[in-house]
Amino acid sequence: MLYIFRYRIFWNNRRLALFALLMLLEGFFAFLTRELDVSAPIEFLIFVPVASMLLTIIFDSRVGFYGTVIIALLVAGIRGNDYAVALSSIVGGALAVYTVRDMKNRSQIFRSLGFIFLGYALAIIALGVERFESLNVVAEQLMYALANAIVSPVLTYGLLIFFERVFSVTTDLTLMELSHFNHPLLRKLAEQASGTYHHSLTMASLAEAAASAVGANEVLARVGALFHDIGKLVKPNYFVENQKGSRNR
């Protein structure tokens, strides 16, 4: 009984569980960078921007930014209150949030590469000037930050699909893909029930405009309207908009 209760709590709060999982993963990476006996600045390989982008895409930009700050402070605490890691992670993560706040397709994730590196570079150079670091040290840190900027979008792309499937989370990206006119179900509707298809397109435009006017989710309203009459595919000729003759079955 206790197992069932915990199971229900997990799935009813799957977004919270997702956030906790991201914090756990980032904390684990921070722990590894501290325990590994490596002289290189591997602390810049803690992929905080991955969590920043995932939280922004799945939730929104505010959750993404606040989550970035929390995770950056957690990582810094695990590494012995390393404020340099905290600062660079916050700046890099904040720019990552900015790049994915208005996602239209999954390929836009890779646009964040340059912004992530810019954020880390600004923090690294500023800290280097403060500490009077040599150019070689700063250059090495920038190299690891560049690796972070390259890997982060790739990890985000892969983990986003994983989290959507495992946690049953529907993001705006998924909704955008459903609203494409080349979706197999919409194509079938257009071929077998053209009247219903054109009606659905009209309703989708109206729903999108109404959602925009009241500040609701426009993409969700549009997709819901596109598929709201999809059941008519079972017997399309039984509905007046699909009847070409005078007989009403």
mmCIF file of C-alpha atoms in Angstrom:
data_model
loop_
_atom_site.group_PDB
_atom_site.id
_atom_site.type_symbol
_atom_site.label_atom_id
_atom_site.label_comp_id
_atom_site.label_asym_id
_atom_site.label_seq_id
_atom_site.Cartn_x
_atom_site.Cartn_y
_atom_site.Cartn_z
ATOM 1 C CA MET A 1 0.000 0.000 0.000
ATOM 2 C CA LEU A 2 2.845 2.331 0.883
ATOM 3 C CA TYR A 3 4.483 1.540 -2.462
ATOM 4 C CA ILE A 4 1.295 2.457 -4.353
ATOM 5 C CA PHE A 5 1.011 5.694 -2.356
ATOM 6 C CA ARG A 6 4.591 6.664 -3.202
ATOM 7 C CA TYR A 7 4.046 5.712 -6.821
ATOM 8 C CA ARG A 8 1.033 8.024 -7.090
ATOM 9 C CA ILE A 9 2.887 10.887 -5.417
ATOM 10 C CA PHE A 10 5.732 10.455 -7.891
ATOM 11 C CA TRP A 11 3.547 10.564 -10.989
ATOM 12 C CA ASN A 12 1.258 13.297 -9.685
ATOM 13 C CA ASN A 13 4.334 15.396 -9.041
ATOM 14 C CA ARG A 14 6.445 14.223 -11.957
ATOM 15 C CA ARG A 15 7.603 17.729 -12.796
ATOM 16 C CA LEU A 16 8.894 18.135 -9.239
ATOM 17 C CA ALA A 17 10.546 14.722 -9.520
ATOM 18 C CA LEU A 18 12.156 15.827 -12.781
ATOM 19 C CA PHE A 19 13.565 18.953 -11.113
ATOM 20 C CA ALA A 20 14.909 16.860 -8.225
ATOM 21 C CA LEU A 21 16.518 14.429 -10.665
ATOM 22 C CA LEU A 22 18.298 17.282 -12.462
ATOM 23 C CA MET A 23 19.612 18.612 -9.145
ATOM 24 C CA LEU A 24 20.822 15.129 -8.217
ATOM 25 C CA LEU A 25 22.662 14.700 -11.516
ATOM 26 C CA GLU A 26 24.318 18.112 -11.308
ATOM 27 C CA GLY A 27 25.329 17.442 -7.709
ATOM 28 C CA PHE A 28 26.819 14.121 -8.726
ATOM 29 C CA PHE A 29 28.910 15.780 -11.449
ATOM 30 C CA ALA A 30 30.087 18.395 -8.938
ATOM 31 C CA PHE A 31 31.072 15.650 -6.508
ATOM 32 C CA LEU A 32 33.049 13.852 -9.219
ATOM 33 C CA THR A 33 34.985 16.975 -10.171
ATOM 34 C CA ARG A 34 35.964 17.412 -6.543
ATOM 35 C CA GLU A 35 36.969 13.804 -5.889
ATOM 36 C CA LEU A 36 38.865 13.171 -9.111
ATOM 37 C CA ASP A 37 42.570 13.905 -8.778
ATOM 38 C CA VAL A 38 42.905 15.976 -11.948
ATOM 39 C CA SER A 39 44.862 19.193 -12.265
ATOM 40 C CA ALA A 40 42.769 20.457 -15.194
ATOM 41 C CA PRO A 41 39.818 22.833 -14.545
ATOM 42 C CA ILE A 42 37.190 20.111 -14.960
ATOM 43 C CA GLU A 43 34.771 22.106 -12.812
ATOM 44 C CA PHE A 44 33.797 23.869 -16.049
ATOM 45 C CA LEU A 45 32.522 20.522 -17.332
ATOM 46 C CA ILE A 46 29.639 20.548 -14.848
ATOM 47 C CA PHE A 47 26.800 20.884 -17.324
ATOM 48 C CA VAL A 48 24.593 23.378 -15.484
ATOM 49 C CA PRO A 49 23.343 24.864 -18.820
ATOM 50 C CA VAL A 50 21.752 21.491 -19.597
ATOM 51 C CA ALA A 51 19.525 21.796 -16.531
ATOM 52 C CA SER A 52 18.871 25.457 -17.378
ATOM 53 C CA MET A 53 17.619 24.659 -20.873
ATOM 54 C CA LEU A 54 15.590 21.620 -19.830
ATOM 55 C CA LEU A 55 13.815 23.530 -17.057
ATOM 56 C CA THR A 56 13.073 26.411 -19.421
ATOM 57 C CA ILE A 57 11.677 24.187 -22.173
ATOM 58 C CA ILE A 58 9.635 21.986 -19.838
ATOM 59 C CA PHE A 59 8.434 24.748 -17.503
ATOM 60 C CA ASP A 60 9.191 28.366 -18.473
ATOM 61 C CA SER A 61 12.017 30.897 -18.400
ATOM 62 C CA ARG A 62 11.387 31.964 -14.787
ATOM 63 C CA VAL A 63 11.656 28.408 -13.491
ATOM 64 C CA GLY A 64 14.696 27.953 -15.723
ATOM 65 C CA PHE A 65 16.487 30.979 -14.262
ATOM 66 C CA TYR A 66 15.610 30.313 -10.626
ATOM 67 C CA GLY A 67 16.514 26.675 -11.097
ATOM 68 C CA THR A 68 19.854 27.711 -12.567
ATOM 69 C CA VAL A 69 20.656 29.849 -9.529
ATOM 70 C CA ILE A 70 19.683 27.056 -7.115
ATOM 71 C CA ILE A 71 21.671 24.400 -8.971
ATOM 72 C CA ALA A 72 24.707 26.700 -9.352
ATOM 73 C CA LEU A 73 24.759 27.391 -5.600
ATOM 74 C CA LEU A 74 24.330 23.668 -4.893
ATOM 75 C CA VAL A 75 27.241 22.815 -7.170
ATOM 76 C CA ALA A 76 29.402 25.528 -5.591
ATOM 77 C CA GLY A 77 28.565 24.249 -2.098
ATOM 78 C CA ILE A 78 29.504 20.676 -2.986
ATOM 79 C CA ARG A 79 32.806 21.932 -4.341
ATOM 80 C CA GLY A 80 33.615 23.681 -1.071
ATOM 81 C CA ASN A 81 31.876 27.026 -1.625
ATOM 82 C CA ASP A 82 33.621 27.659 -4.940
ATOM 83 C CA TYR A 83 32.100 31.025 -5.876
ATOM 84 C CA ALA A 84 33.938 31.027 -9.226
ATOM 85 C CA VAL A 85 31.979 27.966 -10.342
ATOM 86 C CA ALA A 86 28.763 29.497 -9.000
ATOM 87 C CA LEU A 87 29.276 32.748 -10.911
ATOM 88 C CA SER A 88 30.256 31.132 -14.204
ATOM 89 C CA SER A 89 27.407 28.606 -13.980
ATOM 90 C CA ILE A 90 24.832 31.317 -13.270
ATOM 91 C CA VAL A 91 25.979 33.531 -16.146
ATOM 92 C CA GLY A 92 26.302 30.660 -18.627
ATOM 93 C CA GLY A 93 23.034 29.108 -17.489
ATOM 94 C CA ALA A 94 21.160 32.418 -17.638
ATOM 95 C CA LEU A 95 22.205 32.956 -21.257
ATOM 96 C CA ALA A 96 21.195 29.359 -22.023
ATOM 97 C CA VAL A 97 17.742 30.136 -20.591
ATOM 98 C CA TYR A 98 17.517 33.209 -22.801
ATOM 99 C CA THR A 99 18.256 31.248 -25.969
ATOM 100 C CA VAL A 100 15.535 28.613 -25.478
ATOM 101 C CA ARG A 101 12.747 30.674 -23.919
ATOM 102 C CA ASP A 102 10.818 30.886 -27.225
ATOM 103 C CA MET A 103 11.429 27.513 -28.836
ATOM 104 C CA LYS A 104 9.778 26.807 -32.194
ATOM 105 C CA ASN A 105 11.664 23.633 -33.115
ATOM 106 C CA ARG A 106 14.178 21.304 -31.512
ATOM 107 C CA SER A 107 17.078 22.413 -33.707
ATOM 108 C CA GLN A 108 17.011 25.815 -31.990
ATOM 109 C CA ILE A 109 18.621 24.160 -28.981
ATOM 110 C CA PHE A 110 21.950 24.225 -30.799
ATOM 111 C CA ARG A 111 21.716 28.013 -31.176
ATOM 112 C CA SER A 112 22.571 28.246 -27.485
ATOM 113 C CA LEU A 113 26.138 27.007 -28.047
ATOM 114 C CA GLY A 114 27.609 30.458 -28.637
ATOM 115 C CA PHE A 115 25.654 32.096 -25.811
ATOM 116 C CA ILE A 116 26.716 29.466 -23.269
ATOM 117 C CA PHE A 117 30.356 29.920 -24.191
ATOM 118 C CA LEU A 118 29.967 33.706 -24.076
ATOM 119 C CA GLY A 119 28.560 33.503 -20.535
ATOM 120 C CA TYR A 120 31.347 31.265 -19.296
ATOM 121 C CA ALA A 121 33.980 33.329 -21.088
ATOM 122 C CA LEU A 122 32.829 36.573 -19.474
ATOM 123 C CA ALA A 123 32.902 35.015 -16.013
ATOM 124 C CA ILE A 124 36.256 33.293 -16.544
ATOM 125 C CA ILE A 125 37.944 36.432 -17.883
ATOM 126 C CA ALA A 126 36.513 38.579 -15.081
ATOM 127 C CA LEU A 127 37.678 36.117 -12.426
ATOM 128 C CA GLY A 128 41.033 35.784 -14.146
ATOM 129 C CA VAL A 129 41.575 39.537 -14.004
ATOM 130 C CA GLU A 130 40.541 39.585 -10.343
ATOM 131 C CA ARG A 131 42.969 36.785 -9.446
ATOM 132 C CA PHE A 132 45.785 37.932 -11.773
ATOM 133 C CA GLU A 133 45.736 34.550 -13.493
ATOM 134 C CA SER A 134 48.179 33.838 -16.291
ATOM 135 C CA LEU A 135 46.993 33.721 -19.883
ATOM 136 C CA ASN A 136 47.694 30.002 -20.048
ATOM 137 C CA VAL A 137 45.413 29.293 -17.094
ATOM 138 C CA VAL A 138 42.622 31.455 -18.525
ATOM 139 C CA ALA A 139 43.030 29.858 -21.961
ATOM 140 C CA GLU A 140 42.772 26.371 -20.476
ATOM 141 C CA GLN A 141 39.623 27.313 -18.570
ATOM 142 C CA LEU A 142 38.124 28.773 -21.741
ATOM 143 C CA MET A 143 38.882 25.541 -23.586
ATOM 144 C CA TYR A 144 36.948 23.494 -21.030
ATOM 145 C CA ALA A 145 34.124 26.044 -21.084
ATOM 146 C CA LEU A 146 33.964 25.670 -24.871
ATOM 147 C CA ALA A 147 33.668 21.900 -24.452
ATOM 148 C CA ASN A 148 30.795 22.506 -22.031
ATOM 149 C CA ALA A 149 29.093 24.808 -24.540
ATOM 150 C CA ILE A 150 29.409 22.194 -27.293
ATOM 151 C CA VAL A 151 28.234 19.200 -25.255
ATOM 152 C CA SER A 152 25.384 20.938 -23.390
ATOM 153 C CA PRO A 153 23.042 21.365 -26.407
ATOM 154 C CA VAL A 154 23.641 17.752 -27.433
ATOM 155 C CA LEU A 155 22.819 16.460 -23.951
ATOM 156 C CA THR A 156 19.775 18.738 -23.766
ATOM 157 C CA TYR A 157 18.441 17.432 -27.064
ATOM 158 C CA GLY A 158 18.791 13.810 -25.987
ATOM 159 C CA LEU A 159 17.561 14.228 -22.417
ATOM 160 C CA LEU A 160 14.542 16.272 -23.513
ATOM 161 C CA ILE A 161 13.185 13.347 -25.536
ATOM 162 C CA PHE A 162 13.933 10.996 -22.628
ATOM 163 C CA PHE A 163 12.182 13.177 -20.025
ATOM 164 C CA GLU A 164 9.164 13.724 -22.286
ATOM 165 C CA ARG A 165 8.679 9.978 -22.640
ATOM 166 C CA VAL A 166 9.502 8.834 -19.101
ATOM 167 C CA PHE A 167 7.752 11.631 -17.185
ATOM 168 C CA SER A 168 4.863 12.012 -19.670
ATOM 169 C CA VAL A 169 5.569 15.721 -20.022
ATOM 170 C CA THR A 170 4.188 17.520 -23.065
ATOM 171 C CA THR A 171 6.309 20.508 -24.007
ATOM 172 C CA ASP A 172 5.491 23.262 -26.477
ATOM 173 C CA LEU A 173 7.947 21.597 -28.854
ATOM 174 C CA THR A 174 5.826 18.448 -28.910
ATOM 175 C CA LEU A 175 2.697 20.538 -29.456
ATOM 176 C CA MET A 176 4.370 22.382 -32.339
ATOM 177 C CA GLU A 177 5.174 19.048 -33.974
ATOM 178 C CA LEU A 178 1.558 17.928 -33.552
ATOM 179 C CA SER A 179 0.304 21.114 -35.214
ATOM 180 C CA HIS A 180 2.290 20.560 -38.417
ATOM 181 C CA PHE A 181 0.022 19.959 -41.394
ATOM 182 C CA ASN A 182 2.112 16.972 -42.464
ATOM 183 C CA HIS A 183 1.106 15.073 -39.316
ATOM 184 C CA PRO A 184 -0.222 11.659 -40.474
ATOM 185 C CA LEU A 185 -3.517 12.014 -38.619
ATOM 186 C CA LEU A 186 -4.181 15.501 -40.010
ATOM 187 C CA ARG A 187 -3.347 14.287 -43.522
ATOM 188 C CA LYS A 188 -5.799 11.435 -43.071
ATOM 189 C CA LEU A 189 -8.440 13.897 -41.868
ATOM 190 C CA ALA A 190 -7.859 16.101 -44.929
ATOM 191 C CA GLU A 191 -8.182 13.122 -47.297
ATOM 192 C CA GLN A 192 -11.168 11.352 -45.741
ATOM 193 C CA ALA A 193 -13.090 14.214 -44.109
ATOM 194 C CA SER A 194 -12.172 17.410 -45.933
ATOM 195 C CA GLY A 195 -15.119 19.347 -44.501
ATOM 196 C CA THR A 196 -14.154 18.486 -40.936
ATOM 197 C CA TYR A 197 -10.534 19.300 -41.741
ATOM 198 C CA HIS A 198 -11.313 22.831 -42.930
ATOM 199 C CA HIS A 199 -13.634 23.332 -39.963
ATOM 200 C CA SER A 200 -10.805 22.285 -37.623
ATOM 201 C CA LEU A 201 -8.426 24.747 -39.281
ATOM 202 C CA THR A 202 -10.920 27.576 -38.727
ATOM 203 C CA MET A 203 -11.422 26.560 -35.100
ATOM 204 C CA ALA A 204 -7.665 26.370 -34.592
ATOM 205 C CA SER A 205 -7.224 29.964 -35.792
ATOM 206 C CA LEU A 206 -10.060 31.176 -33.559
ATOM 207 C CA ALA A 207 -8.760 29.269 -30.515
ATOM 208 C CA GLU A 208 -5.228 30.558 -31.053
ATOM 209 C CA ALA A 209 -6.448 34.158 -31.272
ATOM 210 C CA ALA A 210 -8.623 33.753 -28.171
ATOM 211 C CA ALA A 211 -5.777 32.207 -26.175
ATOM 212 C CA SER A 212 -3.481 35.042 -27.210
ATOM 213 C CA ALA A 213 -6.047 37.615 -26.068
ATOM 214 C CA VAL A 214 -6.329 36.167 -22.555
ATOM 215 C CA GLY A 215 -2.671 35.168 -22.129
ATOM 216 C CA ALA A 216 -3.257 31.405 -22.347
ATOM 217 C CA ASN A 217 -1.112 28.801 -24.100
ATOM 218 C CA GLU A 218 -1.665 29.553 -27.800
ATOM 219 C CA VAL A 219 0.031 26.396 -29.056
ATOM 220 C CA LEU A 220 -2.011 24.137 -26.771
ATOM 221 C CA ALA A 221 -5.273 25.822 -27.829
ATOM 222 C CA ARG A 222 -4.377 25.472 -31.514
ATOM 223 C CA VAL A 223 -3.477 21.784 -31.248
ATOM 224 C CA GLY A 224 -6.613 21.016 -29.233
ATOM 225 C CA ALA A 225 -8.766 22.672 -31.878
ATOM 226 C CA LEU A 226 -7.012 20.871 -34.727
ATOM 227 C CA PHE A 227 -7.774 17.459 -33.238
ATOM 228 C CA HIS A 228 -11.074 18.146 -31.477
ATOM 229 C CA ASP A 229 -13.165 16.444 -34.194
ATOM 230 C CA ILE A 230 -10.729 13.691 -35.079
ATOM 231 C CA GLY A 231 -13.256 11.027 -34.002
ATOM 232 C CA LYS A 232 -15.358 11.839 -37.058
ATOM 233 C CA LEU A 233 -12.857 9.823 -39.094
ATOM 234 C CA VAL A 234 -14.695 6.672 -37.984
ATOM 235 C CA LYS A 235 -17.772 7.613 -40.081
ATOM 236 C CA PRO A 236 -17.001 10.900 -41.870
ATOM 237 C CA ASN A 237 -20.052 10.695 -44.164
ATOM 238 C CA TYR A 238 -22.384 10.837 -41.160
ATOM 239 C CA PHE A 239 -21.519 14.506 -40.588
ATOM 240 C CA VAL A 240 -23.022 17.279 -42.657
ATOM 241 C CA GLU A 241 -19.785 19.087 -43.472
ATOM 242 C CA ASN A 242 -18.526 15.977 -45.285
ATOM 243 C CA GLN A 243 -21.723 15.196 -47.201
ATOM 244 C CA LYS A 244 -21.514 16.123 -50.877
ATOM 245 C CA GLY A 245 -24.982 14.947 -51.913
ATOM 246 C CA SER A 246 -28.432 15.879 -50.693
ATOM 247 C CA ARG A 247 -28.909 12.779 -48.611
ATOM 248 C CA ASN A 248 -28.209 13.136 -44.886
ATOM 249 C CA ARG A 249 -27.325 9.711 -43.485
#
